Tab-separated table of C-alpha atoms and ligand atoms in Angstrom:
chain	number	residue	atom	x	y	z
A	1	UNK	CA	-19.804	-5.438	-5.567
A	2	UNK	CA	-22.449	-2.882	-4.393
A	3	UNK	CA	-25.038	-5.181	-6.363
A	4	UNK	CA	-24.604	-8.900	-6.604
A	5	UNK	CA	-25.382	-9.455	-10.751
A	6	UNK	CA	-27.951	-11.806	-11.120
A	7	UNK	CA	-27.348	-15.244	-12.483
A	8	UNK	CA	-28.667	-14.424	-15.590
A	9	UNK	CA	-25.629	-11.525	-16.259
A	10	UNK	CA	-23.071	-14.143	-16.214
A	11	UNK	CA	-25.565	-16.812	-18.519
A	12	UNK	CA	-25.697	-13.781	-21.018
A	13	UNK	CA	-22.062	-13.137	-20.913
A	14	UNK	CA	-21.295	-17.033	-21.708
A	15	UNK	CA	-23.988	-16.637	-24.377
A	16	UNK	CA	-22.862	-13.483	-25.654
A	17	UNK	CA	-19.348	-14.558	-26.524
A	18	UNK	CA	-16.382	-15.164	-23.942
A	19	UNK	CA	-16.355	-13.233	-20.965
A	20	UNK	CA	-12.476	-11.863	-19.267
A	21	UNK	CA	-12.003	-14.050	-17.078
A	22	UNK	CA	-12.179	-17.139	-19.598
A	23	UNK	CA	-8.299	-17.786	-19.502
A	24	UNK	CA	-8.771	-21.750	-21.350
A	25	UNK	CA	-6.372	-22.567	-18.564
A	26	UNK	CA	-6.685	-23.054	-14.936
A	27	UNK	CA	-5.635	-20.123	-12.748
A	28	UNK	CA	-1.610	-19.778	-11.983
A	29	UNK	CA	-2.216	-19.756	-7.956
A	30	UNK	CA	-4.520	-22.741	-8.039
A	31	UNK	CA	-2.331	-24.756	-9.726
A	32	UNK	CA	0.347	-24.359	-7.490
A	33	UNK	CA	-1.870	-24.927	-4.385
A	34	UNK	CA	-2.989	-28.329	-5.789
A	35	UNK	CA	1.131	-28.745	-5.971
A	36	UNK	CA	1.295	-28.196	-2.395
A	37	UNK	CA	-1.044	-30.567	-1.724
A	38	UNK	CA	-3.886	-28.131	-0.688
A	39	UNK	CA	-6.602	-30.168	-1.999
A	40	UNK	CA	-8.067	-33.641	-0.781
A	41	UNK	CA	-10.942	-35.845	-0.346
A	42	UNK	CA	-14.300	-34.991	-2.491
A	43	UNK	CA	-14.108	-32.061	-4.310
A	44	UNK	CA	-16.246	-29.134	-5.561
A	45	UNK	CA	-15.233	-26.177	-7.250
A	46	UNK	CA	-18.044	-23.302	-7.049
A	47	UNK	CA	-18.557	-21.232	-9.779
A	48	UNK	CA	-16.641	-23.448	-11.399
A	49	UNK	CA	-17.750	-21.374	-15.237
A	50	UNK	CA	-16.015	-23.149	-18.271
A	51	UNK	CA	-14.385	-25.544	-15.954
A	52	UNK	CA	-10.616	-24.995	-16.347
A	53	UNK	CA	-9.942	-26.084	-12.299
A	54	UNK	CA	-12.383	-28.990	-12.271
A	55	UNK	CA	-10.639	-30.371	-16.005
A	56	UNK	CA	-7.309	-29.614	-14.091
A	57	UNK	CA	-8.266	-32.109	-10.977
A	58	UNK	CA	-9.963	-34.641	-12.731
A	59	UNK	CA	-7.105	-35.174	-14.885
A	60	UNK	CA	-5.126	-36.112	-12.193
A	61	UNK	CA	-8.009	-38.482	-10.639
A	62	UNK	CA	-8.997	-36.275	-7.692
A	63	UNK	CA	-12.766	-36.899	-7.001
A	64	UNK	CA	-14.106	-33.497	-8.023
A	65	UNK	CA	-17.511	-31.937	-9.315
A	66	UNK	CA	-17.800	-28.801	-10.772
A	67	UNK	CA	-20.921	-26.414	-10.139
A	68	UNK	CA	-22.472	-23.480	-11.690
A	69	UNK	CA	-25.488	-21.361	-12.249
A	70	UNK	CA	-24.876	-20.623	-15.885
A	71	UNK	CA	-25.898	-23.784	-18.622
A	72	UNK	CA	-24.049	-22.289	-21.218
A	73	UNK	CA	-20.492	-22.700	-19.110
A	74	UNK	CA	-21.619	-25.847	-18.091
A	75	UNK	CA	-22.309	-26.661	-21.705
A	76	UNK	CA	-18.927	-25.627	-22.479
A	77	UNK	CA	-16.948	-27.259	-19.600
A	78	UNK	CA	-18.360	-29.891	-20.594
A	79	UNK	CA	-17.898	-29.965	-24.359
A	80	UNK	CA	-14.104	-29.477	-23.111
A	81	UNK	CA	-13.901	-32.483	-21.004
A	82	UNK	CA	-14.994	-34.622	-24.292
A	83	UNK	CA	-12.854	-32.695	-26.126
A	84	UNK	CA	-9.543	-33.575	-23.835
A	85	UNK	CA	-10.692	-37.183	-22.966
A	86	UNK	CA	-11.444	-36.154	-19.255
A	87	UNK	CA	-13.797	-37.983	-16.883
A	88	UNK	CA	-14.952	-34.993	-15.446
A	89	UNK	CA	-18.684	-33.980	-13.907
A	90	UNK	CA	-20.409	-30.950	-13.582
A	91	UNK	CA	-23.956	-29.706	-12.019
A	92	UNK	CA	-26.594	-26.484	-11.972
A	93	UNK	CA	-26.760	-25.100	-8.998
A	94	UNK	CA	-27.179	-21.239	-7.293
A	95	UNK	CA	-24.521	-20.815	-4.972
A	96	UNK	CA	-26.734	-19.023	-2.643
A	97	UNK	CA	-29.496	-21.634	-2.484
A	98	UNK	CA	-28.512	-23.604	0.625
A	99	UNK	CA	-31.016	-26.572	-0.113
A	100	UNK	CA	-29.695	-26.436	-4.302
A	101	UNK	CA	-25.973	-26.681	-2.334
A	102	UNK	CA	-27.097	-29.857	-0.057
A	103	UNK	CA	-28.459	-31.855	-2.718
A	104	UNK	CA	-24.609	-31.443	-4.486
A	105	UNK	CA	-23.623	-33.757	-0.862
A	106	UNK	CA	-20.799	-32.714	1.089
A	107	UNK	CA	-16.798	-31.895	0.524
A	108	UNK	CA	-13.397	-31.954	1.852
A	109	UNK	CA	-12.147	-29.236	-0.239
A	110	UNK	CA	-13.866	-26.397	-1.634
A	111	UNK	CA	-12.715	-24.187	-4.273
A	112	UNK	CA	-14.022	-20.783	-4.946
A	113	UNK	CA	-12.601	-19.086	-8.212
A	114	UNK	CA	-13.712	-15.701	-8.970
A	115	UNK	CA	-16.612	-16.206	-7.414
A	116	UNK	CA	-17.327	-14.888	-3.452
A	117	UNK	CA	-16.071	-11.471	-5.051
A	118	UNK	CA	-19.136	-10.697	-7.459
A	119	UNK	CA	-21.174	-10.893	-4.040
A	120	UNK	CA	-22.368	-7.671	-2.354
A	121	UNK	CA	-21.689	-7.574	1.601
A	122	UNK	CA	-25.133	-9.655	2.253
A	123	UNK	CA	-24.738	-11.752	-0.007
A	124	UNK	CA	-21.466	-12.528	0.978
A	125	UNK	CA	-23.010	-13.403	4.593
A	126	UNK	CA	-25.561	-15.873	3.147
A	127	UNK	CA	-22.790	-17.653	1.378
A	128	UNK	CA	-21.034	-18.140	3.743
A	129	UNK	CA	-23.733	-18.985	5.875
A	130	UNK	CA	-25.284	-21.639	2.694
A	131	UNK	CA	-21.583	-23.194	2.110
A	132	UNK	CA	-21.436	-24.808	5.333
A	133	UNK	CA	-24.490	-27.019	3.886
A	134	UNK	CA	-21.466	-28.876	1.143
A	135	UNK	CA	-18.906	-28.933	3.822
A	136	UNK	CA	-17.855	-31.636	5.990
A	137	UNK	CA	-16.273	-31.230	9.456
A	138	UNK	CA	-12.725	-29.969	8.686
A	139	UNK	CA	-13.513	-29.218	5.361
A	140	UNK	CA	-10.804	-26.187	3.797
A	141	UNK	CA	-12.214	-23.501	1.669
A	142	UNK	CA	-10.138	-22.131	-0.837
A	143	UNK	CA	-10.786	-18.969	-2.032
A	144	UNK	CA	-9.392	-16.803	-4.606
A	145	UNK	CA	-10.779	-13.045	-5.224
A	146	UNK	CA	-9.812	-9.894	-6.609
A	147	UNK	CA	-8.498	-7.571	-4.308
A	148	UNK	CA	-9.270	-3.544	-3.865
A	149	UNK	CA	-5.209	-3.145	-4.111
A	150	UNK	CA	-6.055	-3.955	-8.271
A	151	UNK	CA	-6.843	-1.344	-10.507
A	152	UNK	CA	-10.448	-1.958	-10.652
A	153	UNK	CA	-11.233	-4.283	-13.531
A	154	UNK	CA	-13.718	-6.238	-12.017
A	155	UNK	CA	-15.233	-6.898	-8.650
A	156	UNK	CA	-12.698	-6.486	-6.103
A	157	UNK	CA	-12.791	-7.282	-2.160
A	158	UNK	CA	-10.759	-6.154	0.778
A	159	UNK	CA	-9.264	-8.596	2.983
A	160	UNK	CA	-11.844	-7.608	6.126
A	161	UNK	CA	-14.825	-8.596	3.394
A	162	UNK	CA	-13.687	-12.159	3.500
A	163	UNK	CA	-12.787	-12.064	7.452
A	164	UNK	CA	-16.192	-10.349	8.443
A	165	UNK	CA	-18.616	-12.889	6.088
A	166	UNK	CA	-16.822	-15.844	7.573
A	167	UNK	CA	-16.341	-14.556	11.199
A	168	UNK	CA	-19.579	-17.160	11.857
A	169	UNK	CA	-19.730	-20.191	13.496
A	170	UNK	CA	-18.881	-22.979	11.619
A	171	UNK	CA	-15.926	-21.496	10.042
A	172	UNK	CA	-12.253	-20.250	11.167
A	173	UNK	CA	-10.378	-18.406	8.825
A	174	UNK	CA	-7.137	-19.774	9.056
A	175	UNK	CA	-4.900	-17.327	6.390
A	176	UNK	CA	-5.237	-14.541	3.556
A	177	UNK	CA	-2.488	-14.326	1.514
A	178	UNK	CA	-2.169	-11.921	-1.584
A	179	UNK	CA	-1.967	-13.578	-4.599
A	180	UNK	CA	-3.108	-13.126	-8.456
A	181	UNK	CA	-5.810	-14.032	-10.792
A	182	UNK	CA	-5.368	-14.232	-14.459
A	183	UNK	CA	-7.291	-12.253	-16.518
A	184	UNK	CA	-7.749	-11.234	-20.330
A	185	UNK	CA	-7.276	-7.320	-20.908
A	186	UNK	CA	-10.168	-6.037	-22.285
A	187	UNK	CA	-9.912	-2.876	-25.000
A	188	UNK	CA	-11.563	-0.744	-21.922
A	189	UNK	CA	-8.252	-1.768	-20.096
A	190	UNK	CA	-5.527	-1.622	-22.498
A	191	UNK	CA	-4.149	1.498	-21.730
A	192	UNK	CA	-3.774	1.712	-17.995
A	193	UNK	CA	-1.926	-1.711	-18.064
A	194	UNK	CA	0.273	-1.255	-20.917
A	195	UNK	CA	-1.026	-4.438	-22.534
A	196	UNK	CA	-2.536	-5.143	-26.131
A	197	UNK	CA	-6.337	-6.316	-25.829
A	198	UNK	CA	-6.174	-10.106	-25.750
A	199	UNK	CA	-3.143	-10.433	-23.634
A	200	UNK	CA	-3.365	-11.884	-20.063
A	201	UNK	CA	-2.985	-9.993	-17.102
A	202	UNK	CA	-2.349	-11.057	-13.740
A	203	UNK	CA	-4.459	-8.967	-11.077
A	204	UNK	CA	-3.995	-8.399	-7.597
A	205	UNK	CA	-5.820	-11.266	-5.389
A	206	UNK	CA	-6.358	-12.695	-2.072
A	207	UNK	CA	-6.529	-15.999	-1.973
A	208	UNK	CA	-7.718	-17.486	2.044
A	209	UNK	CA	-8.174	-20.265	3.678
A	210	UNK	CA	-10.985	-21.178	5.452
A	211	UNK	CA	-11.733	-24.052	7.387
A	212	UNK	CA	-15.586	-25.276	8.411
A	213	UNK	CA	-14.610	-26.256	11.833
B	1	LIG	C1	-15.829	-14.621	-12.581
B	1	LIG	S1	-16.506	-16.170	-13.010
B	1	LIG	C2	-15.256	-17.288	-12.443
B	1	LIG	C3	-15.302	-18.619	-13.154
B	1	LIG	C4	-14.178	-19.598	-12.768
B	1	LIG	N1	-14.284	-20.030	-11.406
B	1	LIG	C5	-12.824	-18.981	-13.018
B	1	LIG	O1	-12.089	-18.677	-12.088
B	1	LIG	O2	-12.502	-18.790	-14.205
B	1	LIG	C6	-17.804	-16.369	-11.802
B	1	LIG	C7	-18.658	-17.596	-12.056
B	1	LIG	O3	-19.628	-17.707	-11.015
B	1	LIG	C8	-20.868	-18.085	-11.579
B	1	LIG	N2	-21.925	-17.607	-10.681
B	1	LIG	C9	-22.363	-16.356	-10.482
B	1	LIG	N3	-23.329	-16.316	-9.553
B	1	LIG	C10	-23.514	-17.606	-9.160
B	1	LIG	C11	-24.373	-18.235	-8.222
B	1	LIG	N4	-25.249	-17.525	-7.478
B	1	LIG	N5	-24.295	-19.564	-8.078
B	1	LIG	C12	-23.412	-20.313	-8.811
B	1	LIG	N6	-22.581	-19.761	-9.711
B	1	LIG	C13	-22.630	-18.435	-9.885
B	1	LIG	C14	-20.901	-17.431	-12.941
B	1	LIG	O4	-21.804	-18.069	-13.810
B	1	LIG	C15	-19.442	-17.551	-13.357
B	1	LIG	O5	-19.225	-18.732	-14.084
């Protein structure tokens, strides 16, 4: 993004109604890196919105705490974790407040969603830079973004915007890989994909791994 949107954009857009990338299911490629065995130890999945990934590990008893800055998805990540009959926990925080971030404790396995891309390029430095307060020595980021090879429907990154905000100490990135990110096609959309409004769509994505060495 040129602008990082404040906090209050995405609160409004949970308010407002259901924003696009509100899939009521966790995300294809995360699914199949919890599979592989890509997550372990505490948890915490950042920007975690409605809570699909967080719902998704805590139903199969990994230790894991979702975060947010918006009430209204925690409100509703919640609601869904009564709903199902899942022992699940979620907390407030700003993802770019590095003292908000240490009072969440510290993780094995970090899971970014949809979240690092909204960042503009200084932003995306003082994330990285505040992440390293949740993350224990060996600690893996995951981290799945949309990627400048899509055709534009939200923020998109290049691979050298992940490799230049971690290129820090404290972190190594260890892989980018393209993957995808399901969305929901908006009416905007519906033409240059081919798809009805409503339908998912699965965007080009990068997702990395990054570990806080
Ligand atoms: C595109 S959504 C992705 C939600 C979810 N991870 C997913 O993949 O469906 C980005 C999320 O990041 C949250 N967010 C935006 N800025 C944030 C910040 N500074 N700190 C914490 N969360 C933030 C938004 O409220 C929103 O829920």
């Amino acid at each position: 993004m040129d602008v990082t949107p404040s906090t209050d954009t995405f609160e409004k857009a949970y308010v407002d109604g259901t924003p696009p990338w509100v899939i009521d299911e966790p995300q294809p490629a995360v699914v199949a890196l919890v599979r592989a065995g890509g997550f372990t130890g505490r948890v915490l999945d950042l920007g975690c919105g409605t809570g699909e990934h967080t719902l998704h590990l805590a139903a199969l008893g990994y230790d894991v705490l979702g975060a947010d800055a918006a009430p209204t998805a925690l409100a509703r990540a919640r609601a869904a974790a009564g709903t199902r009959g899942i022992a699940a926990r979620f907390a407030e925080v700003d993802a770019l407040d590095p003292a908000g971030l240490r009072d969440l404790g510290t993780f094995d396995t970090v899971l970014d969603s949809a979240l690092f891309h909204i960042f503009d390029a200084g932003d995306r430095a003082r994330y990285a830079e505040a992440l390293l307060e949740v993350c224990a020595p060996g600690a893996l980021l995951h981290l799945l973004a949309l990627s400048t090879r899509g055709p534009g429907f939200g923020p998109e990154v290049d691979e050298s915007d992940i490799r230049v905000a971690f290129d820090r100490p404290g972190w190594r990135v260890e892989d980018v890989a393209t993957s995808t990110y399901r969305g929901v096609v908006g009416e905007q959309q519906s033409a240059a994909v081919g798809l009805p409004a409503g339908d998912r769509v699965d965007l080009p994505a990068w997702m990395a791994r990054i570990r806080r060495v």
